[in-house]
Amino acid sequence: MEGDRIEEVRLVHSPVDEISHLALDIGGSLIKMVYFSTSREQPIDKTQINASRDSHAVSRSSKDGHLLNGRLYFLKFETSKINECLDFISSKQLHYRGLQHCGFPASDKNIIKATGGGAFKFADLFKEKLGISLDKVEEMSSLVSGANFLLKAVPSEAFTYVNGQRNYVQIDHNDLYPYLLVNIGSGVSMIKVDGDGKYERVSGTSVGGGTFWGLGKLLTKCKSFDDLLEMSHQGNNRVIDMLVGDIYGGMDYLKIGLSSTAIASSFGKAVSENRELEEYRPEDVARSLLRMISNNIGQIAYLNALRFGLKKIFFGGFFIRGHAYTMDTISVAVDFWSKGEAKAMFLRHEGFLGALGAFMNYQLVEEFPDTIHLAGEKNRNPLVGDLNDNGVIECCVQARPAVED
Amino acid sequence: MEGTNHLWEMVAILKEDIKKRVEKREESRWCDRLGLQFSGQLHGHCLILVVQQFKGILKREIPQFCCLINLMIYHIWHWILELVYFSRHEDSLCNDKRKKSSEKRFGVINGHRRSFPVLGGRLHFVKFETTKINECLDFIHSKQLHRGDDNNAVIKATGGGAYKFADLFKERLGVSIEKEDEMDCLVAGANFLLKAIRHEAFTHKEGHKEFVQIDHNELYPYLLVNIGSGVSMMKVDGDGKFERVSGTNVGGGTYWGLGKLLTKCKSFDELLEVSQRGDNRAVDMLVGDIYGGLDYSKAISENKEIEDYRPEDISLSLLRMISYNIGQISYLTALQLGIKRIFFGGFFIRGHAYTMDTISFAIQFWSKGGAQAMFLRHEGFLGALGAFMSYEKHGLDDLMISWMEKFVQKGTQITDPVPMASPRTTGLGGFEAPSSKGDTLRSDESNLNVGVLHLVPSLEVFPLLANPKSYEPNTIDLADPNELEYWFTVLSEHIPDLVDKAVASEGGTDDARRRGDAFARAFSAHLARLMEEPAAYGKLGLANLLELREECLREFNFFDAYSTIKQRENEASLAVLPDLLMELDSMSEETRLVTLIEGVLAANIFDWGSRACVDLYHKGTIIEIYRMSRKKMQRPWRHCDILRGAAEAGGLLVDAMINIQEGSKQKPSSTRLMVVENGCGSPCIDLRQVSSELAAAAKDADLVVLEGMGRALHTNYDARFKCDTLKLAMVKNQRLAEKLIRGNIYDCVCRYEPAR
């Protein structure tokens, strides 16, 4: 499946693109890749505004060095199929081609910025197969710089999710900090961000995307994470979760503010019913699992935000993937525990924070807020467009003078 | 002499009383060597108490007596039904009568005495799985628990199942269920336990329990985390004052539900049990695999089916995930509310060491050591206890001191230790996981860790204790593994001898032999259990062990293993008592005092619990041995402090007696000697819980004499009192002699301590 998508990307964007600056986030389950590509062709749908921005950027270039127009590409692979990733890099010659162009410092040759646990694990493999070294970027700092970049540079990046509706939130750059960044990968990290490069991991939980997928796989025989998410969408968690109403004879437990539909015990019904796993629909199981994990993360995140007096909570990481039901449960959990005072916010590029952060580590981009704009159509219709999967952002990057290195 | 006449009177009364007691097969231990030891105190009306090893009659329950069970309560979870019921014993009524007559006889003057209000009895804890609700109904039916005093019983119940099963109860048992609010009950139950039961709360780290004594005044506020199917977190500010502040849907139901689906385990206990053999590294992703350490991720990267994983590993992994999660949310909630104490209860924990360790670890980790998880021994019964408390009529609230817990129950299966490999370090959100270092864990300790709570309404703190709050009865702390092993060996080796004596005391019948063997098995099993997990029954001291042994004997209907011997000895002693008293009276005051102390110490050689002494006994009659040991007394008492103490005590005793004699001229009719029960069930005395009779009588005492190893050495050796104290005992154990006084076996301790 990943292969198909890659194919697609290749077709859409012609091979004449100059590709440079690849960054990887090699996680326990997925490899996320971000790379920059300059395009000789002007984007077809380029608007006036974009053009003027370009000129603005160009005018700045005289001071600071090269300014490049191009696109950021987002790709992902399953970690278990790392060879596909290696083949892709190799086929596109991503690992050294770009650097010879456009005056980028040549010293960067054969080095790729990488983050995530796999950056350690697979370093030898990259060296051996592609002859390149992975320059390890600290995971947490990648996440934070990725998120900071997105929140400042990309309009309509953050949104809330209420009753199935995305509501984009305009983030005031001056009022961005402090915020809580909850990155849901295999596990969950909760990071208090106070500014660029100023952050602290304050909490976390091991119950995250890995738990969802791992348990889900054992419970449903699902072959991929996406299948599992898809299945959960069609499920009904009431089949297997014990609701407050199940316990109290269909009544709400008003004294403590629990409605009869609140989950009293995830998977609690499996206890009292003498049913084998096979007798439950995998969809229902997946849904219960998803709700359990989302709910839990939402709760822990809210408690941590409360602890540090943080008003904004952003959720990211591949677990969410723009998946409506996940976002919905997390939103509900935050809403419930905060009694409506806090809202969960999500990022459109949530899965790529780490990879983007590693990319930022090349220090190509300075003061990015005005230099980035999104590739056309996706920008116009954010409700449809979703960059959680493979996608592109069109942007300008600025090559810094080589002297700095 | 006037004094001597009184003496004769007293001796006659005592003889009669002993005879009656023996006839009634009642405890006769109290009159042990009475004549010899009481001789010094017969001079005046002012109370000089000899705190002897009287066994409380109230506590001596006779199991075959018809029980009157008048209250019961359930807490019905979705999958566990907790049953708490209170049984009252008819013989307590008889006791009251007897007490009245003895009061009359000895003329106890007792202004401050609390009226003996309530029924004594037992609070029983039983649990059932709700899937086996019929077993529960049968149990209730067989015990006739649903028949109250008025044959119109209402059963208080709480928990979700109270709704679900109401009809079933009505139909099968004809009783209606009165539903109590679940949260109210949980909190009331926890408050009760934390106040009434000593060593209820404990911390659990790396397989080790440590009991926490909580000052009642500093109890609130606390966070109560009840882990049932789901998890409720309550902030408790006082009796009936609480708020549900948080909770999570990932709880015991999740563990069992997921576990059932993934492992095919048939019961919660089975699931817990298999987890003990698990290694969660097989399923969880560890730090070594990927930093960031993640649950279940491993299941992703490997193409394995459920069948490829061992149920043990899955169960452990689930258990860890859920425990850790609960610990984390609890800590965050407590932090938010500024609460220091977090108590965990509910059936999920079940005394399971790994669960408790994981929760403790989570709290410790996230609080960076600032907060501690505490657990309750009666964790599974909070709701049921609370519902029980909601019966207004029993008025138990002011009886917080009156509960004693007994672990000896016939029919309680004591299983062999379950060995377990300790889980090693695993990735826990990128952090080290706790490792439970307990060599042996069992899946459900709560059965064994929860005894029957005995309500003895007439217990009080001994009023003369200098510092009741810091008082610790035990001299020997069995937390020291060497001590523990030594005393276990001593007790174990003594079992055959004890069984022989016990069987003989019951006439040596086949029935007695059978019971004797059963006792030996049960007590050995308890010892093995305690060896394996010393804190299983609460904080363990030597006194507790001895008490356990006595309880065990009583449970198998041996009322006093030494009764025949004692009877013989008492008769012999009483026969020579008048002569002895006359001899004493004729002495000068100083000589008399030394003689008295010598007498007490010499008499103290009789100890059927001491192996060394048992061998001596075969050599002659009690009087001969007494004379022999009197001779031994001639040598100086070895301990120098003791010698000095004795000399000082001598002076004081004489002063006291002079004063007494002067006083007696003014009030010639007041009591000269009385015998009261101390309320303790073993040779040791726990002065935190003595009979209110003793408490009242001792209130104005000028001198406390603690006699014998159990009272003066094993317990209370370090206790300080508000009045002068004399501790007298012959040390009949080499190790104890070395440890306490750096002396030898048969050395005598005579410790005098002035009032604090």
mmCIF file of N, CA and C in Angstrom, chain A residues 27-29 120-121 139 186-187 201 203-207 210-211 213-215 217-219 221 240 242 247-248 251 253 255-256 263-267 270-271 273-274 276-277 280 292 295-296 299-300 303-304 306-307 337, chain B residues 78-79 160 163 181-184 229-230 242 244-250 253-254 256-258 260-262 264 289-291 294-297 299-300 302-303 305-306 309 321 325 328-329 332-333 335-336 366 429 431:
data_model
loop_
_atom_site.group_PDB
_atom_site.id
_atom_site.type_symbol
_atom_site.label_atom_id
_atom_site.label_comp_id
_atom_site.label_asym_id
_atom_site.label_seq_id
_atom_site.Cartn_x
_atom_site.Cartn_y
_atom_site.Cartn_z
ATOM 1 N N GLY A 27 10.367 5.765 13.675
ATOM 2 C CA GLY A 27 9.688 5.373 14.904
ATOM 3 C C GLY A 27 9.586 3.869 15.023
ATOM 4 N N GLY A 28 8.939 3.446 16.086
ATOM 5 C CA GLY A 28 8.792 2.014 16.321
ATOM 6 C C GLY A 28 7.896 1.347 15.307
ATOM 7 N N SER A 29 6.954 2.088 14.781
ATOM 8 C CA SER A 29 6.009 1.497 13.854
ATOM 9 C C SER A 29 6.136 2.064 12.450
ATOM 10 N N PHE A 120 18.853 5.294 15.853
ATOM 11 C CA PHE A 120 19.968 4.564 16.448
ATOM 12 C C PHE A 120 20.023 3.151 15.881
ATOM 13 N N LYS A 121 18.850 2.583 15.846
ATOM 14 C CA LYS A 121 18.764 1.161 15.515
ATOM 15 C C LYS A 121 19.211 0.886 14.079
ATOM 16 N N GLU A 139 14.994 13.560 19.719
ATOM 17 C CA GLU A 139 13.612 13.344 19.328
ATOM 18 C C GLU A 139 12.680 14.446 19.823
ATOM 19 N N SER A 186 4.009 5.563 19.221
ATOM 20 C CA SER A 186 3.786 4.258 19.844
ATOM 21 C C SER A 186 3.442 4.472 21.307
ATOM 22 N N GLY A 187 4.246 5.296 21.964
ATOM 23 C CA GLY A 187 3.916 5.742 23.308
ATOM 24 C C GLY A 187 3.515 7.202 23.222
ATOM 25 N N ARG A 201 9.852 17.820 28.897
ATOM 26 C CA ARG A 201 8.931 16.686 28.879
ATOM 27 C C ARG A 201 8.371 16.539 30.291
ATOM 28 N N SER A 203 5.415 14.777 31.101
ATOM 29 C CA SER A 203 4.677 13.560 31.394
ATOM 30 C C SER A 203 4.641 12.679 30.161
ATOM 31 N N GLY A 204 3.880 11.655 30.258
ATOM 32 C CA GLY A 204 3.771 10.732 29.148
ATOM 33 C C GLY A 204 2.997 9.506 29.583
ATOM 34 N N THR A 205 2.750 8.638 28.663
ATOM 35 C CA THR A 205 2.155 7.360 29.042
ATOM 36 C C THR A 205 2.548 6.323 28.010
ATOM 37 N N SER A 206 2.635 5.110 28.497
ATOM 38 C CA SER A 206 3.012 4.046 27.581
ATOM 39 C C SER A 206 1.802 3.512 26.815
ATOM 40 N N VAL A 207 0.629 4.004 27.189
ATOM 41 C CA VAL A 207 -0.573 3.561 26.501
ATOM 42 C C VAL A 207 -0.818 4.509 25.334
ATOM 43 N N GLY A 210 0.975 2.457 19.921
ATOM 44 C CA GLY A 210 1.502 1.105 19.900
ATOM 45 C C GLY A 210 0.569 0.140 20.609
ATOM 46 N N THR A 211 0.000 0.635 21.683
ATOM 47 C CA THR A 211 -0.930 -0.188 22.435
ATOM 48 C C THR A 211 -2.168 -0.491 21.588
ATOM 49 N N TRP A 213 -2.435 -0.462 18.325
ATOM 50 C CA TRP A 213 -2.164 -1.356 17.217
ATOM 51 C C TRP A 213 -1.821 -2.764 17.698
ATOM 52 N N GLY A 214 -0.984 -2.817 18.712
ATOM 53 C CA GLY A 214 -0.547 -4.114 19.217
ATOM 54 C C GLY A 214 -1.706 -4.934 19.739
ATOM 55 N N LEU A 215 -2.485 -4.322 20.606
ATOM 56 C CA LEU A 215 -3.641 -5.043 21.143
ATOM 57 C C LEU A 215 -4.635 -5.322 20.036
ATOM 58 N N LYS A 217 -4.157 -5.745 16.949
ATOM 59 C CA LYS A 217 -3.695 -6.813 16.081
ATOM 60 C C LYS A 217 -3.963 -8.177 16.704
ATOM 61 N N LEU A 218 -3.699 -8.225 17.999
ATOM 62 C CA LEU A 218 -3.949 -9.492 18.681
ATOM 63 C C LEU A 218 -5.439 -9.807 18.737
ATOM 64 N N LEU A 219 -6.226 -8.764 18.857
ATOM 65 C CA LEU A 219 -7.655 -8.983 19.068
ATOM 66 C C LEU A 219 -8.437 -9.161 17.763
ATOM 67 N N LYS A 221 -6.922 -9.542 14.352
ATOM 68 C CA LYS A 221 -6.212 -10.106 13.201
ATOM 69 C C LYS A 221 -6.049 -9.093 12.067
ATOM 70 N N ILE A 240 -19.067 -4.083 23.933
ATOM 71 C CA ILE A 240 -18.055 -4.723 24.776
ATOM 72 C C ILE A 240 -17.652 -3.870 25.982
ATOM 73 N N MET A 242 -18.407 -1.680 29.282
ATOM 74 C CA MET A 242 -19.455 -1.591 30.283
ATOM 75 C C MET A 242 -19.762 -0.122 30.517
ATOM 76 N N ILE A 247 -24.480 -0.711 34.546
ATOM 77 C CA ILE A 247 -24.310 -1.021 35.962
ATOM 78 C C ILE A 247 -25.526 -0.567 36.762
ATOM 79 N N TYR A 248 -25.976 0.621 36.457
ATOM 80 C CA TYR A 248 -27.033 1.186 37.286
ATOM 81 C C TYR A 248 -28.398 1.037 36.638
ATOM 82 N N MET A 251 -29.712 3.751 34.384
ATOM 83 C CA MET A 251 -29.860 5.117 34.915
ATOM 84 C C MET A 251 -28.520 5.852 34.933
ATOM 85 N N TYR A 253 -25.746 8.064 36.765
ATOM 86 C CA TYR A 253 -25.313 8.193 38.149
ATOM 87 C C TYR A 253 -25.070 9.687 38.358
ATOM 88 N N LYS A 255 -25.329 11.751 40.758
ATOM 89 C CA LYS A 255 -24.656 12.306 41.909
ATOM 90 C C LYS A 255 -23.199 12.639 41.611
ATOM 91 N N ILE A 256 -22.600 11.817 40.795
ATOM 92 C CA ILE A 256 -21.218 12.084 40.452
ATOM 93 C C ILE A 256 -21.079 12.535 39.014
ATOM 94 N N ILE A 263 -18.533 5.450 29.658
ATOM 95 C CA ILE A 263 -17.930 4.130 29.822
ATOM 96 C C ILE A 263 -17.482 3.979 31.265
ATOM 97 N N ALA A 264 -18.011 2.953 31.909
ATOM 98 C CA ALA A 264 -17.589 2.700 33.287
ATOM 99 C C ALA A 264 -16.333 1.844 33.291
ATOM 100 N N SER A 265 -16.318 0.893 32.389
ATOM 101 C CA SER A 265 -15.160 0.006 32.355
ATOM 102 C C SER A 265 -14.942 -0.484 30.929
ATOM 103 N N SER A 266 -13.837 -0.072 30.364
ATOM 104 C CA SER A 266 -13.522 -0.517 29.018
ATOM 105 C C SER A 266 -13.369 -2.031 29.000
ATOM 106 N N PHE A 267 -13.982 -2.654 28.066
ATOM 107 C CA PHE A 267 -13.951 -4.112 27.906
ATOM 108 C C PHE A 267 -14.613 -4.832 29.074
ATOM 109 N N ALA A 270 -16.957 -7.869 28.515
ATOM 110 C CA ALA A 270 -16.383 -9.160 28.144
ATOM 111 C C ALA A 270 -16.297 -10.072 29.360
ATOM 112 N N VAL A 271 -16.296 -9.450 30.529
ATOM 113 C CA VAL A 271 -16.165 -10.216 31.753
ATOM 114 C C VAL A 271 -17.419 -11.035 32.039
ATOM 115 N N GLU A 273 -19.962 -11.665 30.033
ATOM 116 C CA GLU A 273 -20.545 -12.482 28.973
ATOM 117 C C GLU A 273 -19.621 -13.643 28.658
ATOM 118 N N ASN A 274 -20.236 -14.759 28.437
ATOM 119 C CA ASN A 274 -19.403 -15.909 28.121
ATOM 120 C C ASN A 274 -19.199 -16.036 26.628
ATOM 121 N N GLU A 276 -16.488 -15.877 23.390
ATOM 122 C CA GLU A 276 -15.101 -15.966 22.959
ATOM 123 C C GLU A 276 -14.783 -14.732 22.136
ATOM 124 N N LEU A 277 -13.533 -14.512 21.956
ATOM 125 C CA LEU A 277 -13.091 -13.377 21.150
ATOM 126 C C LEU A 277 -13.699 -13.424 19.750
ATOM 127 N N TYR A 280 -17.093 -11.788 19.013
ATOM 128 C CA TYR A 280 -17.263 -10.337 18.933
ATOM 129 C C TYR A 280 -16.866 -9.874 17.546
ATOM 130 N N MET A 292 -10.891 3.572 24.441
ATOM 131 C CA MET A 292 -10.160 3.421 25.701
ATOM 132 C C MET A 292 -8.876 4.240 25.672
ATOM 133 N N ASN A 295 -9.414 8.154 25.171
ATOM 134 C CA ASN A 295 -9.959 8.708 26.394
ATOM 135 C C ASN A 295 -8.874 8.884 27.447
ATOM 136 N N ASN A 296 -8.069 7.880 27.539
ATOM 137 C CA ASN A 296 -7.020 7.879 28.553
ATOM 138 C C ASN A 296 -5.983 8.964 28.269
ATOM 139 N N GLN A 299 -7.399 12.348 29.014
ATOM 140 C CA GLN A 299 -7.474 12.623 30.444
ATOM 141 C C GLN A 299 -6.111 12.987 31.035
ATOM 142 N N ILE A 300 -5.129 12.197 30.712
ATOM 143 C CA ILE A 300 -3.795 12.466 31.269
ATOM 144 C C ILE A 300 -3.272 13.809 30.748
ATOM 145 N N LEU A 303 -5.000 16.609 32.645
ATOM 146 C CA LEU A 303 -4.492 16.725 34.014
ATOM 147 C C LEU A 303 -3.128 17.412 34.032
ATOM 148 N N ASN A 304 -2.336 17.116 33.033
ATOM 149 C CA ASN A 304 -1.028 17.760 32.977
ATOM 150 C C ASN A 304 -1.116 19.235 32.605
ATOM 151 N N LEU A 306 -3.530 21.121 33.301
ATOM 152 C CA LEU A 306 -4.057 21.763 34.499
ATOM 153 C C LEU A 306 -2.941 22.024 35.503
ATOM 154 N N ARG A 307 -2.113 21.031 35.613
ATOM 155 C CA ARG A 307 -1.028 21.101 36.570
ATOM 156 C C ARG A 307 -0.106 22.282 36.294
ATOM 157 N N TRP A 337 -13.253 16.206 31.247
ATOM 158 C CA TRP A 337 -12.466 16.376 32.458
ATOM 159 C C TRP A 337 -12.254 17.838 32.809
ATOM 160 N N HIS B 78 -19.812 -5.536 39.638
ATOM 161 C CA HIS B 78 -20.328 -6.138 38.420
ATOM 162 C C HIS B 78 -19.854 -7.548 38.323
ATOM 163 N N TRP B 79 -18.726 -7.813 38.938
ATOM 164 C CA TRP B 79 -18.258 -9.193 38.830
ATOM 165 C C TRP B 79 -17.811 -9.775 40.146
ATOM 166 N N GLY B 160 -23.279 -1.586 41.602
ATOM 167 C CA GLY B 160 -24.196 -1.716 40.486
ATOM 168 C C GLY B 160 -25.076 -2.943 40.578
ATOM 169 N N TYR B 163 -28.667 -3.241 41.942
ATOM 170 C CA TYR B 163 -29.842 -3.037 41.098
ATOM 171 C C TYR B 163 -30.172 -4.305 40.335
ATOM 172 N N ASP B 181 -25.961 4.307 48.488
ATOM 173 C CA ASP B 181 -25.138 4.947 47.480
ATOM 174 C C ASP B 181 -23.722 4.392 47.522
ATOM 175 N N GLU B 182 -23.232 4.081 46.356
ATOM 176 C CA GLU B 182 -21.951 3.388 46.282
ATOM 177 C C GLU B 182 -20.788 4.219 46.838
ATOM 178 N N MET B 183 -20.747 5.463 46.405
ATOM 179 C CA MET B 183 -19.625 6.308 46.838
ATOM 180 C C MET B 183 -19.669 6.533 48.349
ATOM 181 N N ASP B 184 -20.861 6.772 48.858
ATOM 182 C CA ASP B 184 -20.996 6.948 50.301
ATOM 183 C C ASP B 184 -20.400 5.760 51.029
ATOM 184 N N SER B 229 -14.432 -2.444 38.569
ATOM 185 C CA SER B 229 -14.456 -2.620 37.113
ATOM 186 C C SER B 229 -13.844 -1.389 36.468
ATOM 187 N N GLY B 230 -14.346 -0.254 36.899
ATOM 188 C CA GLY B 230 -13.740 1.014 36.523
ATOM 189 C C GLY B 230 -13.041 1.568 37.749
ATOM 190 N N PHE B 242 -17.110 14.061 51.081
ATOM 191 C CA PHE B 242 -16.214 13.663 50.006
ATOM 192 C C PHE B 242 -16.778 14.106 48.667
ATOM 193 N N ARG B 244 -16.396 12.990 44.376
ATOM 194 C CA ARG B 244 -15.735 12.197 43.335
ATOM 195 C C ARG B 244 -15.063 13.168 42.397
ATOM 196 N N VAL B 245 -13.758 13.139 42.363
ATOM 197 C CA VAL B 245 -13.041 14.138 41.595
ATOM 198 C C VAL B 245 -12.548 13.624 40.262
ATOM 199 N N SER B 246 -12.410 12.341 40.166
ATOM 200 C CA SER B 246 -11.882 11.811 38.914
ATOM 201 C C SER B 246 -12.185 10.326 38.824
ATOM 202 N N GLY B 247 -11.604 9.713 37.843
ATOM 203 C CA GLY B 247 -11.818 8.291 37.642
ATOM 204 C C GLY B 247 -11.265 7.887 36.291
ATOM 205 N N THR B 248 -11.324 6.646 35.997
ATOM 206 C CA THR B 248 -10.974 6.221 34.651
ATOM 207 C C THR B 248 -11.724 4.934 34.318
ATOM 208 N N ASN B 249 -11.968 4.789 33.023
ATOM 209 C CA ASN B 249 -12.687 3.603 32.590
ATOM 210 C C ASN B 249 -11.751 2.420 32.359
ATOM 211 N N VAL B 250 -10.459 2.679 32.547
ATOM 212 C CA VAL B 250 -9.503 1.584 32.393
ATOM 213 C C VAL B 250 -9.216 1.020 33.776
ATOM 214 N N GLY B 253 -12.085 -4.173 35.245
ATOM 215 C CA GLY B 253 -12.910 -4.777 34.200
ATOM 216 C C GLY B 253 -12.162 -4.853 32.884
ATOM 217 N N THR B 254 -11.359 -3.833 32.642
ATOM 218 C CA THR B 254 -10.568 -3.814 31.416
ATOM 219 C C THR B 254 -9.533 -4.931 31.442
ATOM 220 N N TRP B 256 -9.608 -7.671 33.208
ATOM 221 C CA TRP B 256 -10.201 -8.983 33.099
ATOM 222 C C TRP B 256 -10.835 -9.198 31.728
ATOM 223 N N GLY B 257 -11.512 -8.183 31.249
ATOM 224 C CA GLY B 257 -12.181 -8.291 29.957
ATOM 225 C C GLY B 257 -11.192 -8.567 28.841
ATOM 226 N N LEU B 258 -10.181 -7.729 28.765
ATOM 227 C CA LEU B 258 -9.168 -7.931 27.717
ATOM 228 C C LEU B 258 -8.438 -9.251 27.943
ATOM 229 N N LYS B 260 -9.477 -11.885 29.357
ATOM 230 C CA LYS B 260 -10.311 -13.032 29.030
ATOM 231 C C LYS B 260 -10.308 -13.271 27.521
ATOM 232 N N LEU B 261 -10.399 -12.181 26.796
ATOM 233 C CA LEU B 261 -10.428 -12.305 25.336
ATOM 234 C C LEU B 261 -9.082 -12.807 24.796
ATOM 235 N N LEU B 262 -8.033 -12.388 25.438
ATOM 236 C CA LEU B 262 -6.714 -12.681 24.873
ATOM 237 C C LEU B 262 -6.102 -13.982 25.387
ATOM 238 N N LYS B 264 -7.986 -16.602 27.288
ATOM 239 C CA LYS B 264 -8.917 -17.701 27.594
ATOM 240 C C LYS B 264 -8.904 -18.116 29.060
ATOM 241 N N ASP B 289 14.595 -2.075 22.785
ATOM 242 C CA ASP B 289 14.157 -2.216 21.405
ATOM 243 C C ASP B 289 14.033 -0.874 20.734
ATOM 244 N N ILE B 290 13.508 0.025 21.467
ATOM 245 C CA ILE B 290 13.265 1.342 20.912
ATOM 246 C C ILE B 290 13.184 2.262 22.085
ATOM 247 N N TYR B 291 13.919 3.283 22.074
ATOM 248 C CA TYR B 291 13.765 4.099 23.263
ATOM 249 C C TYR B 291 12.469 4.865 23.149
ATOM 250 N N LEU B 294 7.409 1.023 24.837
ATOM 251 C CA LEU B 294 5.993 1.114 24.551
ATOM 252 C C LEU B 294 5.308 -0.213 24.738
ATOM 253 N N ASP B 295 4.156 -0.120 25.243
ATOM 254 C CA ASP B 295 3.370 -1.328 25.419
ATOM 255 C C ASP B 295 2.929 -1.873 24.066
ATOM 256 N N TYR B 296 2.984 -3.107 23.943
ATOM 257 C CA TYR B 296 2.345 -3.813 22.834
ATOM 258 C C TYR B 296 2.916 -3.513 21.467
ATOM 259 N N SER B 297 3.858 -2.595 21.425
ATOM 260 C CA SER B 297 4.367 -2.272 20.106
ATOM 261 C C SER B 297 5.043 -3.474 19.491
ATOM 262 N N ALA B 299 4.113 -6.333 19.542
ATOM 263 C CA ALA B 299 3.139 -7.144 18.832
ATOM 264 C C ALA B 299 2.985 -6.656 17.401
ATOM 265 N N ILE B 300 3.355 -5.416 17.183
ATOM 266 C CA ILE B 300 3.202 -4.855 15.853
ATOM 267 C C ILE B 300 4.309 -5.322 14.930
ATOM 268 N N GLU B 302 6.248 -7.728 15.053
ATOM 269 C CA GLU B 302 6.422 -9.140 14.757
ATOM 270 C C GLU B 302 5.117 -9.684 14.214
ATOM 271 N N ASN B 303 5.244 -10.542 13.281
ATOM 272 C CA ASN B 303 4.026 -11.100 12.715
ATOM 273 C C ASN B 303 3.587 -12.324 13.482
ATOM 274 N N GLU B 305 0.640 -14.265 15.889
ATOM 275 C CA GLU B 305 -0.771 -14.359 16.242
ATOM 276 C C GLU B 305 -0.876 -14.442 17.759
ATOM 277 N N ILE B 306 -2.088 -14.295 18.243
ATOM 278 C CA ILE B 306 -2.299 -14.420 19.690
ATOM 279 C C ILE B 306 -1.702 -15.712 20.202
ATOM 280 N N TYR B 309 1.766 -15.961 21.532
ATOM 281 C CA TYR B 309 2.176 -15.343 22.788
ATOM 282 C C TYR B 309 1.706 -16.202 23.941
ATOM 283 N N MET B 321 0.240 -2.429 32.442
ATOM 284 C CA MET B 321 -0.275 -1.261 31.735
ATOM 285 C C MET B 321 -1.375 -0.580 32.549
ATOM 286 N N ASN B 325 -1.133 2.945 34.683
ATOM 287 C CA ASN B 325 -2.011 4.024 34.231
ATOM 288 C C ASN B 325 -2.834 4.584 35.390
ATOM 289 N N GLN B 328 -0.696 6.662 37.657
ATOM 290 C CA GLN B 328 -0.370 7.966 37.075
ATOM 291 C C GLN B 328 -1.532 8.948 37.182
ATOM 292 N N ILE B 329 -2.706 8.489 36.810
ATOM 293 C CA ILE B 329 -3.865 9.389 36.870
ATOM 294 C C ILE B 329 -4.151 9.770 38.325
ATOM 295 N N LEU B 332 -1.690 12.466 39.386
ATOM 296 C CA LEU B 332 -2.006 13.760 38.774
ATOM 297 C C LEU B 332 -3.218 14.397 39.441
ATOM 298 N N THR B 333 -4.176 13.564 39.772
ATOM 299 C CA THR B 333 -5.380 14.077 40.422
ATOM 300 C C THR B 333 -5.048 14.593 41.822
ATOM 301 N N LEU B 335 -2.244 15.627 42.880
ATOM 302 C CA LEU B 335 -1.416 16.815 42.728
ATOM 303 C C LEU B 335 -2.280 18.043 42.494
ATOM 304 N N GLN B 336 -3.237 17.858 41.628
ATOM 305 C CA GLN B 336 -4.122 18.953 41.283
ATOM 306 C C GLN B 336 -4.867 19.457 42.512
ATOM 307 N N TRP B 366 6.296 9.519 39.156
ATOM 308 C CA TRP B 366 5.755 10.786 38.689
ATOM 309 C C TRP B 366 5.847 11.871 39.740
ATOM 310 N N GLY B 429 7.138 3.492 29.362
ATOM 311 C CA GLY B 429 7.121 4.847 28.851
ATOM 312 C C GLY B 429 8.525 5.398 28.846
ATOM 313 N N PHE B 431 10.882 4.393 30.906
ATOM 314 C CA PHE B 431 11.477 4.394 32.230
ATOM 315 C C PHE B 431 11.515 2.992 32.778
#
